[in-house]
Amino acid sequence: MDCLETLRNQIDEIDKNLVELFEKRMELSLQIAAYKMRNNLPILNEKRETEVIEKNLSKLKNKDFEVELIEFFKTIMHLSKQVQIRAFNEHGITIKGVY
């Protein structure tokens, strides 16, 4: 049982770091939204999303997790777009067809 508790403690530490990094990423998404609003750019950039996934797949050491890493980044980018949509809406800019 001690082994399980040790593993869970390690997961808890990783989760703490993930929350901090998630918050930083969402804050940067807001800055990106502000840039896009100032420069009349769309929220969706499919080319960039593909690049993000490919770049991070190349960093993955255990290729058994490729499918999960792709899903992870698709989810993160989806949430980033939601944050950007909310920022656009707060400035009276209606966005349609982002997904």
CSV table of N, CA, C and O in Angstrom, one decimal:
chain,number,residue,atom,x,y,z
A,1,MET,N,0.8,-1.2,0.0
A,1,MET,CA,0.0,0.0,0.0
A,1,MET,C,0.9,1.3,0.0
A,1,MET,O,0.5,2.3,-0.6
A,2,ASP,N,2.0,1.2,0.7
A,2,ASP,CA,2.9,2.3,0.7
A,2,ASP,C,3.3,2.7,-0.7
A,2,ASP,O,3.5,3.9,-1.0
A,3,CYS,N,3.6,1.7,-1.5
A,3,CYS,CA,4.0,2.0,-2.9
A,3,CYS,C,2.9,2.8,-3.7
A,3,CYS,O,3.2,3.7,-4.4
A,4,LEU,N,1.6,2.4,-3.5
A,4,LEU,CA,0.5,3.1,-4.1
A,4,LEU,C,0.4,4.5,-3.6
A,4,LEU,O,0.3,5.4,-4.4
A,5,GLU,N,0.6,4.7,-2.3
A,5,GLU,CA,0.6,6.1,-1.8
A,5,GLU,C,1.7,6.9,-2.3
A,5,GLU,O,1.5,8.1,-2.6
A,6,THR,N,2.9,6.3,-2.5
A,6,THR,CA,4.0,7.0,-3.0
A,6,THR,C,3.7,7.4,-4.5
A,6,THR,O,4.0,8.6,-4.9
A,7,LEU,N,3.2,6.5,-5.2
A,7,LEU,CA,2.8,6.8,-6.6
A,7,LEU,C,1.8,7.9,-6.7
A,7,LEU,O,1.9,8.9,-7.5
A,8,ARG,N,0.8,7.9,-5.8
A,8,ARG,CA,-0.2,8.9,-5.8
A,8,ARG,C,0.3,10.3,-5.4
A,8,ARG,O,-0.1,11.3,-6.0
A,9,ASN,N,1.3,10.2,-4.5
A,9,ASN,CA,1.9,11.5,-4.1
A,9,ASN,C,2.7,12.1,-5.3
A,9,ASN,O,2.7,13.3,-5.5
A,10,GLN,N,3.3,11.2,-6.1
A,10,GLN,CA,4.0,11.7,-7.3
A,10,GLN,C,3.1,12.3,-8.3
A,10,GLN,O,3.3,13.3,-8.9
A,11,ILE,N,1.9,11.6,-8.4
A,11,ILE,CA,0.9,12.1,-9.3
A,11,ILE,C,0.4,13.5,-8.8
A,11,ILE,O,0.2,14.4,-9.6
A,12,ASP,N,0.2,13.6,-7.5
A,12,ASP,CA,-0.3,14.9,-6.9
A,12,ASP,C,0.7,16.0,-7.2
A,12,ASP,O,0.3,17.1,-7.6
A,13,GLU,N,2.0,15.7,-7.2
A,13,GLU,CA,3.0,16.8,-7.4
A,13,GLU,C,2.9,17.2,-8.9
A,13,GLU,O,3.0,18.3,-9.3
A,14,ILE,N,2.8,16.2,-9.8
A,14,ILE,CA,2.7,16.4,-11.2
A,14,ILE,C,1.5,17.3,-11.5
A,14,ILE,O,1.5,18.2,-12.3
A,15,ASP,N,0.3,16.9,-10.9
A,15,ASP,CA,-0.9,17.6,-11.1
A,15,ASP,C,-0.8,19.1,-10.6
A,15,ASP,O,-1.3,20.0,-11.3
A,16,LYS,N,-0.1,19.3,-9.5
A,16,LYS,CA,0.2,20.7,-9.1
A,16,LYS,C,0.9,21.5,-10.1
A,16,LYS,O,0.5,22.6,-10.5
A,17,ASN,N,1.9,20.9,-10.7
A,17,ASN,CA,2.7,21.5,-11.8
A,17,ASN,C,1.8,21.7,-13.0
A,17,ASN,O,1.9,22.8,-13.7
A,18,LEU,N,1.0,20.8,-13.3
A,18,LEU,CA,0.1,20.9,-14.5
A,18,LEU,C,-0.8,22.1,-14.3
A,18,LEU,O,-1.1,22.8,-15.3
A,19,VAL,N,-1.4,22.2,-13.1
A,19,VAL,CA,-2.3,23.3,-12.9
A,19,VAL,C,-1.6,24.7,-13.1
A,19,VAL,O,-2.1,25.6,-13.7
A,20,GLU,N,-0.4,24.8,-12.6
A,20,GLU,CA,0.4,26.0,-12.7
A,20,GLU,C,0.7,26.3,-14.2
A,20,GLU,O,0.5,27.4,-14.7
A,21,LEU,N,1.1,25.3,-15.0
A,21,LEU,CA,1.3,25.4,-16.4
A,21,LEU,C,0.1,25.7,-17.2
A,21,LEU,O,0.1,26.5,-18.1
A,22,PHE,N,-1.0,25.0,-16.8
A,22,PHE,CA,-2.3,25.3,-17.4
A,22,PHE,C,-2.7,26.7,-17.3
A,22,PHE,O,-3.1,27.4,-18.3
A,23,GLU,N,-2.6,27.2,-16.1
A,23,GLU,CA,-3.0,28.6,-15.9
A,23,GLU,C,-2.1,29.6,-16.7
A,23,GLU,O,-2.6,30.5,-17.3
A,24,LYS,N,-0.8,29.3,-16.8
A,24,LYS,CA,0.1,30.2,-17.6
A,24,LYS,C,-0.3,30.1,-19.1
A,24,LYS,O,-0.3,31.1,-19.8
A,25,ARG,N,-0.7,28.9,-19.5
A,25,ARG,CA,-1.1,28.7,-20.9
A,25,ARG,C,-2.3,29.5,-21.2
A,25,ARG,O,-2.5,30.1,-22.3
A,26,MET,N,-3.3,29.4,-20.3
A,26,MET,CA,-4.6,30.1,-20.6
A,26,MET,C,-4.4,31.6,-20.5
A,26,MET,O,-5.0,32.4,-21.3
A,27,GLU,N,-3.5,32.1,-19.6
A,27,GLU,CA,-3.2,33.5,-19.6
A,27,GLU,C,-2.5,34.0,-20.9
A,27,GLU,O,-2.8,35.1,-21.4
A,28,LEU,N,-1.6,33.2,-21.4
A,28,LEU,CA,-1.0,33.5,-22.7
A,28,LEU,C,-2.1,33.4,-23.8
A,28,LEU,O,-2.0,34.2,-24.8
A,29,SER,N,-3.1,32.5,-23.7
A,29,SER,CA,-4.2,32.5,-24.7
A,29,SER,C,-4.9,33.8,-24.7
A,29,SER,O,-5.4,34.3,-25.8
A,30,LEU,N,-5.1,34.4,-23.5
A,30,LEU,CA,-5.8,35.7,-23.5
A,30,LEU,C,-4.9,36.8,-24.2
A,30,LEU,O,-5.5,37.6,-24.8
A,31,GLN,N,-3.6,36.7,-24.0
A,31,GLN,CA,-2.8,37.7,-24.7
A,31,GLN,C,-2.8,37.5,-26.2
A,31,GLN,O,-2.8,38.5,-26.9
A,32,ILE,N,-2.9,36.2,-26.6
A,32,ILE,CA,-3.0,36.0,-28.0
A,32,ILE,C,-4.3,36.5,-28.6
A,32,ILE,O,-4.4,37.0,-29.6
A,33,ALA,N,-5.4,36.3,-27.8
A,33,ALA,CA,-6.7,36.8,-28.2
A,33,ALA,C,-6.6,38.3,-28.4
A,33,ALA,O,-7.2,38.8,-29.4
A,34,ALA,N,-6.0,39.0,-27.5
A,34,ALA,CA,-5.9,40.5,-27.6
A,34,ALA,C,-5.1,40.8,-28.8
A,34,ALA,O,-5.5,41.8,-29.6
A,35,TYR,N,-4.1,40.1,-29.1
A,35,TYR,CA,-3.3,40.4,-30.4
A,35,TYR,C,-4.2,40.1,-31.6
A,35,TYR,O,-4.2,40.9,-32.5
A,36,LYS,N,-4.9,39.0,-31.6
A,36,LYS,CA,-5.8,38.7,-32.7
A,36,LYS,C,-6.9,39.8,-32.9
A,36,LYS,O,-7.2,40.1,-34.0
A,37,MET,N,-7.4,40.3,-31.8
A,37,MET,CA,-8.4,41.3,-31.9
A,37,MET,C,-7.8,42.6,-32.5
A,37,MET,O,-8.4,43.2,-33.4
A,38,ARG,N,-6.6,43.0,-32.0
A,38,ARG,CA,-6.0,44.2,-32.5
A,38,ARG,C,-5.6,44.1,-34.0
A,38,ARG,O,-5.6,45.1,-34.7
A,39,ASN,N,-5.3,42.9,-34.4
A,39,ASN,CA,-4.9,42.7,-35.8
A,39,ASN,C,-5.9,42.0,-36.7
A,39,ASN,O,-5.6,41.6,-37.8
A,40,ASN,N,-7.1,41.9,-36.2
A,40,ASN,CA,-8.2,41.4,-37.0
A,40,ASN,C,-7.9,40.0,-37.6
A,40,ASN,O,-8.1,39.7,-38.7
A,41,LEU,N,-7.4,39.1,-36.7
A,41,LEU,CA,-7.1,37.8,-37.1
A,41,LEU,C,-8.1,36.8,-36.5
A,41,LEU,O,-8.7,37.0,-35.4
A,42,PRO,N,-8.3,35.7,-37.2
A,42,PRO,CA,-9.3,34.7,-36.7
A,42,PRO,C,-8.7,33.9,-35.5
A,42,PRO,O,-7.5,33.8,-35.3
A,43,ILE,N,-9.5,33.3,-34.7
A,43,ILE,CA,-9.1,32.5,-33.6
A,43,ILE,C,-8.5,31.2,-34.1
A,43,ILE,O,-7.4,30.8,-33.7
A,44,LEU,N,-9.2,30.6,-35.0
A,44,LEU,CA,-8.7,29.2,-35.5
A,44,LEU,C,-7.5,29.4,-36.4
A,44,LEU,O,-7.6,30.2,-37.4
A,45,ASN,N,-6.5,28.6,-36.2
A,45,ASN,CA,-5.3,28.5,-37.1
A,45,ASN,C,-5.0,27.1,-37.1
A,45,ASN,O,-4.2,26.6,-36.3
A,46,GLU,N,-5.6,26.4,-38.1
A,46,GLU,CA,-5.4,24.9,-38.2
A,46,GLU,C,-4.0,24.5,-38.4
A,46,GLU,O,-3.5,23.5,-37.9
A,47,LYS,N,-3.3,25.3,-39.2
A,47,LYS,CA,-1.9,25.0,-39.5
A,47,LYS,C,-1.0,25.1,-38.2
A,47,LYS,O,-0.2,24.2,-38.0
A,48,ARG,N,-1.3,26.1,-37.4
A,48,ARG,CA,-0.6,26.2,-36.1
A,48,ARG,C,-0.9,25.0,-35.2
A,48,ARG,O,0.0,24.4,-34.5
A,49,GLU,N,-2.1,24.6,-35.2
A,49,GLU,CA,-2.5,23.5,-34.3
A,49,GLU,C,-1.8,22.2,-34.8
A,49,GLU,O,-1.4,21.4,-33.9
A,50,THR,N,-1.8,22.0,-36.0
A,50,THR,CA,-1.0,20.8,-36.6
A,50,THR,C,0.4,20.8,-36.2
A,50,THR,O,1.0,19.8,-35.8
A,51,GLU,N,1.0,22.0,-36.3
A,51,GLU,CA,2.4,22.2,-36.0
A,51,GLU,C,2.7,21.9,-34.5
A,51,GLU,O,3.7,21.3,-34.1
A,52,VAL,N,1.8,22.4,-33.6
A,52,VAL,CA,1.9,22.1,-32.2
A,52,VAL,C,1.9,20.6,-31.9
A,52,VAL,O,2.7,20.1,-31.1
A,53,ILE,N,0.9,19.9,-32.5
A,53,ILE,CA,0.9,18.5,-32.2
A,53,ILE,C,2.1,17.8,-32.8
A,53,ILE,O,2.7,17.0,-32.0
A,54,GLU,N,2.5,18.1,-34.0
A,54,GLU,CA,3.7,17.4,-34.6
A,54,GLU,C,4.9,17.7,-33.8
A,54,GLU,O,5.7,16.8,-33.5
A,55,LYS,N,5.1,19.0,-33.4
A,55,LYS,CA,6.3,19.3,-32.6
A,55,LYS,C,6.4,18.6,-31.3
A,55,LYS,O,7.4,18.1,-30.9
A,56,ASN,N,5.2,18.5,-30.6
A,56,ASN,CA,5.2,17.8,-29.3
A,56,ASN,C,5.3,16.3,-29.5
A,56,ASN,O,5.9,15.6,-28.6
A,57,LEU,N,4.8,15.7,-30.5
A,57,LEU,CA,4.9,14.3,-30.8
A,57,LEU,C,6.4,13.9,-30.9
A,57,LEU,O,6.8,12.9,-30.5
A,58,SER,N,7.1,14.8,-31.6
A,58,SER,CA,8.6,14.6,-31.8
A,58,SER,C,9.3,14.6,-30.5
A,58,SER,O,10.4,14.0,-30.4
A,59,LYS,N,8.8,15.2,-29.4
A,59,LYS,CA,9.4,15.2,-28.1
A,59,LYS,C,9.1,14.0,-27.2
A,59,LYS,O,9.7,13.7,-26.2
A,60,LEU,N,8.1,13.3,-27.7
A,60,LEU,CA,7.6,12.2,-26.9
A,60,LEU,C,8.5,11.0,-26.9
A,60,LEU,O,8.9,10.5,-28.0
A,61,LYS,N,9.0,10.6,-25.8
A,61,LYS,CA,10.0,9.5,-25.7
A,61,LYS,C,9.3,8.1,-25.8
A,61,LYS,O,9.7,7.2,-26.5
A,62,ASN,N,8.1,7.9,-25.1
A,62,ASN,CA,7.4,6.7,-25.1
A,62,ASN,C,6.3,6.8,-26.2
A,62,ASN,O,5.2,7.3,-25.9
A,63,LYS,N,6.6,6.2,-27.3
A,63,LYS,CA,5.6,6.3,-28.5
A,63,LYS,C,4.3,5.6,-28.2
A,63,LYS,O,3.4,5.8,-29.0
A,64,ASP,N,4.3,4.8,-27.2
A,64,ASP,CA,3.0,4.1,-26.8
A,64,ASP,C,1.9,5.1,-26.4
A,64,ASP,O,0.8,4.8,-26.4
A,65,PHE,N,2.4,6.3,-26.1
A,65,PHE,CA,1.4,7.4,-25.6
A,65,PHE,C,1.0,8.4,-26.7
A,65,PHE,O,0.5,9.4,-26.4
A,66,GLU,N,1.4,8.1,-28.0
A,66,GLU,CA,1.1,9.1,-29.1
A,66,GLU,C,-0.4,9.5,-29.1
A,66,GLU,O,-0.7,10.6,-29.2
A,67,VAL,N,-1.3,8.5,-29.1
A,67,VAL,CA,-2.7,8.8,-29.3
A,67,VAL,C,-3.1,9.7,-28.1
A,67,VAL,O,-3.9,10.7,-28.3
A,68,GLU,N,-2.7,9.4,-26.9
A,68,GLU,CA,-3.1,10.1,-25.7
A,68,GLU,C,-2.5,11.6,-25.8
A,68,GLU,O,-3.2,12.5,-25.4
A,69,LEU,N,-1.3,11.7,-26.3
A,69,LEU,CA,-0.7,13.0,-26.4
A,69,LEU,C,-1.4,13.9,-27.4
A,69,LEU,O,-1.6,15.1,-27.1
A,70,ILE,N,-1.8,13.3,-28.5
A,70,ILE,CA,-2.6,14.0,-29.5
A,70,ILE,C,-3.9,14.5,-28.9
A,70,ILE,O,-4.2,15.7,-29.0
A,71,GLU,N,-4.6,13.6,-28.2
A,71,GLU,CA,-5.8,14.0,-27.5
A,71,GLU,C,-5.6,15.1,-26.5
A,71,GLU,O,-6.4,16.0,-26.3
A,72,PHE,N,-4.5,15.0,-25.7
A,72,PHE,CA,-4.1,16.0,-24.7
A,72,PHE,C,-4.0,17.3,-25.3
A,72,PHE,O,-4.6,18.3,-24.9
A,73,PHE,N,-3.2,17.4,-26.4
A,73,PHE,CA,-3.0,18.7,-27.0
A,73,PHE,C,-4.3,19.3,-27.8
A,73,PHE,O,-4.5,20.5,-27.8
A,74,LYS,N,-5.1,18.4,-28.3
A,74,LYS,CA,-6.3,18.8,-28.9
A,74,LYS,C,-7.2,19.4,-27.9
A,74,LYS,O,-7.9,20.4,-28.1
A,75,THR,N,-7.3,18.8,-26.7
A,75,THR,CA,-8.1,19.3,-25.6
A,75,THR,C,-7.6,20.6,-25.1
A,75,THR,O,-8.4,21.6,-24.9
A,76,ILE,N,-6.3,20.7,-24.9
A,76,ILE,CA,-5.7,22.0,-24.4
A,76,ILE,C,-6.0,23.1,-25.5
A,76,ILE,O,-6.3,24.2,-25.1
A,77,MET,N,-5.8,22.8,-26.7
A,77,MET,CA,-6.0,23.9,-27.7
A,77,MET,C,-7.5,24.2,-27.8
A,77,MET,O,-7.9,25.4,-28.0
A,78,HIS,N,-8.4,23.3,-27.6
A,78,HIS,CA,-9.8,23.5,-27.6
A,78,HIS,C,-10.1,24.5,-26.5
A,78,HIS,O,-10.9,25.5,-26.6
A,79,LEU,N,-9.6,24.2,-25.3
A,79,LEU,CA,-9.8,25.1,-24.1
A,79,LEU,C,-9.2,26.5,-24.4
A,79,LEU,O,-9.8,27.5,-24.0
A,80,SER,N,-8.1,26.6,-25.0
A,80,SER,CA,-7.5,27.9,-25.3
A,80,SER,C,-8.4,28.7,-26.3
A,80,SER,O,-8.5,29.9,-26.1
A,81,LYS,N,-9.0,28.0,-27.3
A,81,LYS,CA,-9.9,28.7,-28.2
A,81,LYS,C,-11.1,29.1,-27.4
A,81,LYS,O,-11.6,30.2,-27.7
A,82,GLN,N,-11.6,28.4,-26.5
A,82,GLN,CA,-12.8,28.8,-25.7
A,82,GLN,C,-12.4,30.1,-24.9
A,82,GLN,O,-13.3,31.0,-24.8
A,83,VAL,N,-11.2,30.1,-24.3
A,83,VAL,CA,-10.8,31.3,-23.6
A,83,VAL,C,-10.7,32.5,-24.5
A,83,VAL,O,-11.2,33.6,-24.2
A,84,GLN,N,-10.2,32.3,-25.7
A,84,GLN,CA,-10.2,33.4,-26.7
A,84,GLN,C,-11.5,33.8,-27.2
A,84,GLN,O,-11.8,35.0,-27.3
A,85,ILE,N,-12.4,32.9,-27.4
A,85,ILE,CA,-13.8,33.2,-27.8
A,85,ILE,C,-14.5,34.1,-26.7
A,85,ILE,O,-15.1,35.1,-27.0
A,86,ARG,N,-14.3,33.7,-25.5
A,86,ARG,CA,-14.8,34.4,-24.4
A,86,ARG,C,-14.3,35.9,-24.3
A,86,ARG,O,-15.0,36.8,-24.2
A,87,ALA,N,-13.0,36.0,-24.6
A,87,ALA,CA,-12.4,37.3,-24.6
A,87,ALA,C,-12.9,38.1,-25.8
A,87,ALA,O,-13.2,39.3,-25.6
A,88,PHE,N,-13.1,37.5,-27.0
A,88,PHE,CA,-13.7,38.2,-28.1
A,88,PHE,C,-15.1,38.7,-27.8
A,88,PHE,O,-15.5,39.8,-28.0
A,89,ASN,N,-15.9,37.8,-27.2
A,89,ASN,CA,-17.3,38.1,-26.8
A,89,ASN,C,-17.3,39.2,-25.8
A,89,ASN,O,-18.2,40.1,-25.9
A,90,GLU,N,-16.4,39.2,-24.9
A,90,GLU,CA,-16.4,40.3,-23.9
A,90,GLU,C,-16.1,41.7,-24.5
A,90,GLU,O,-16.4,42.7,-23.9
A,91,HIS,N,-15.5,41.7,-25.7
A,91,HIS,CA,-15.2,42.9,-26.4
A,91,HIS,C,-16.2,43.1,-27.5
A,91,HIS,O,-16.0,43.9,-28.4
A,92,GLY,N,-17.3,42.4,-27.5
A,92,GLY,CA,-18.4,42.6,-28.4
A,92,GLY,C,-18.1,42.0,-29.8
A,92,GLY,O,-18.8,42.4,-30.8
A,93,ILE,N,-17.2,41.1,-29.9
A,93,ILE,CA,-16.9,40.5,-31.2
A,93,ILE,C,-17.4,39.1,-31.2
A,93,ILE,O,-17.0,38.2,-30.4
A,94,THR,N,-18.4,38.8,-32.0
A,94,THR,CA,-19.0,37.5,-32.1
A,94,THR,C,-18.3,36.6,-33.0
A,94,THR,O,-17.9,37.0,-34.1
A,95,ILE,N,-18.0,35.4,-32.6
A,95,ILE,CA,-17.2,34.5,-33.3
A,95,ILE,C,-18.1,33.3,-33.7
A,95,ILE,O,-18.8,32.8,-32.8
A,96,LYS,N,-18.1,32.8,-34.9
A,96,LYS,CA,-18.8,31.7,-35.3
A,96,LYS,C,-17.9,30.7,-36.1
A,96,LYS,O,-16.9,31.1,-36.7
A,97,GLY,N,-18.2,29.4,-36.0
A,97,GLY,CA,-17.5,28.5,-36.8
A,97,GLY,C,-16.0,28.3,-36.4
A,97,GLY,O,-15.2,28.1,-37.3
A,98,VAL,N,-15.6,28.4,-35.2
A,98,VAL,CA,-14.2,28.3,-34.8
A,98,VAL,C,-13.8,26.8,-34.7
A,98,VAL,O,-12.6,26.5,-34.9
A,99,TYR,N,-14.6,25.9,-34.4
A,99,TYR,CA,-14.2,24.5,-34.2
A,99,TYR,C,-14.1,23.7,-35.4
A,99,TYR,O,-14.8,23.5,-36.2
